[in-house]
Short mmCIF file of C-alpha atoms in Angstrom, two decimals:
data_model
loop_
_atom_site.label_atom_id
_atom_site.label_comp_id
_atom_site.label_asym_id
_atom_site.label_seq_id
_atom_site.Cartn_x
_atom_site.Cartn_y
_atom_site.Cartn_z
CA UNK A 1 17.76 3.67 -13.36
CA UNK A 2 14.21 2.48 -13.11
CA UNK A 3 13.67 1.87 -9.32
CA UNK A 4 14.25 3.64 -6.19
CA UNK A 5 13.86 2.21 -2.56
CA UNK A 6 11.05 -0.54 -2.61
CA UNK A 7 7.78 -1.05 -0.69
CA UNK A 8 8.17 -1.69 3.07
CA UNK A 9 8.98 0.30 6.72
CA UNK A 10 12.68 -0.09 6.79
CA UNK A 11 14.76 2.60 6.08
CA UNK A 12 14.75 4.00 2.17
CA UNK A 13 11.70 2.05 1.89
CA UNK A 14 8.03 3.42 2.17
CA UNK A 15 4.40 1.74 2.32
CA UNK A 16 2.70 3.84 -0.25
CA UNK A 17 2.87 5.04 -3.76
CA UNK A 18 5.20 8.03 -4.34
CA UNK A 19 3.13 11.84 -4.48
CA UNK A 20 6.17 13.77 -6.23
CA UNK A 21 9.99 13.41 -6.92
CA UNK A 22 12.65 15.98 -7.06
CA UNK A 23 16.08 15.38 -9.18
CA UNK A 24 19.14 17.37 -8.30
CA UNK A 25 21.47 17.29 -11.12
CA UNK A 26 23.93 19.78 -9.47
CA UNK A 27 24.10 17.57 -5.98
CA UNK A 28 23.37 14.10 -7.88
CA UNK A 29 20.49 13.35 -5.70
CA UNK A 30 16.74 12.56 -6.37
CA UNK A 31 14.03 13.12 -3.31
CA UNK A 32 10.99 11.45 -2.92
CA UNK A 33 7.52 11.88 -1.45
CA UNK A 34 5.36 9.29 -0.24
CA UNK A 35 1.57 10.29 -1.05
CA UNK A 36 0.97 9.80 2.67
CA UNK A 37 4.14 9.48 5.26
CA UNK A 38 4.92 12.94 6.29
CA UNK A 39 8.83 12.34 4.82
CA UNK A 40 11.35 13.35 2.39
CA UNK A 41 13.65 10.31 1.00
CA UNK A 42 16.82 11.04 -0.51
CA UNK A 43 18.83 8.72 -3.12
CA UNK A 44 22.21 9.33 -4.85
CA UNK A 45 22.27 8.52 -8.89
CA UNK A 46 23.19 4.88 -8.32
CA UNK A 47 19.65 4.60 -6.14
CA UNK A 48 21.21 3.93 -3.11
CA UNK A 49 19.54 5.25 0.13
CA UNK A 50 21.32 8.54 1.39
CA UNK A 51 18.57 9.76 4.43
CA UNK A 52 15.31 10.99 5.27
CA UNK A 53 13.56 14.16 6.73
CA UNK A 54 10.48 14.45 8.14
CA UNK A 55 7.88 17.17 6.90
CA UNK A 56 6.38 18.91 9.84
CA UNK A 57 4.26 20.93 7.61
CA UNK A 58 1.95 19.32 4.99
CA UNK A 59 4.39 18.60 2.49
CA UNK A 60 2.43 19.57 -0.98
#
């Protein structure tokens, strides 16, 4: 896989470059941050869009 989401304000998309990235192995997920939007995305392996969560903290 080489690409996750794409640029944009739908859903699984975001309008900036990406701060940091998590991957789960165990749960076959991968999060992402946007360097600005105060959100979490989450993808399954295949890169499809699984959900968000909002950061109500500053998410560093």
């Amino acid at each position: 896989m080489t690409e996750l989401g794409s640029y944009g304000s739908g859903p699984g998309e975001y309008d900036t470059s990406i701060k940091d990235c998590i991957i789960d192995e165990r749960n076959g997920v991968i999060y992402l941050l946007p360097f600005v939007e105060p959100k979490i995305l989450k993808y399954d392996f295949s890169g499809r869009y699984v959900g968000k969560r909002y950061c109500f903290f500053e998410c560093v």
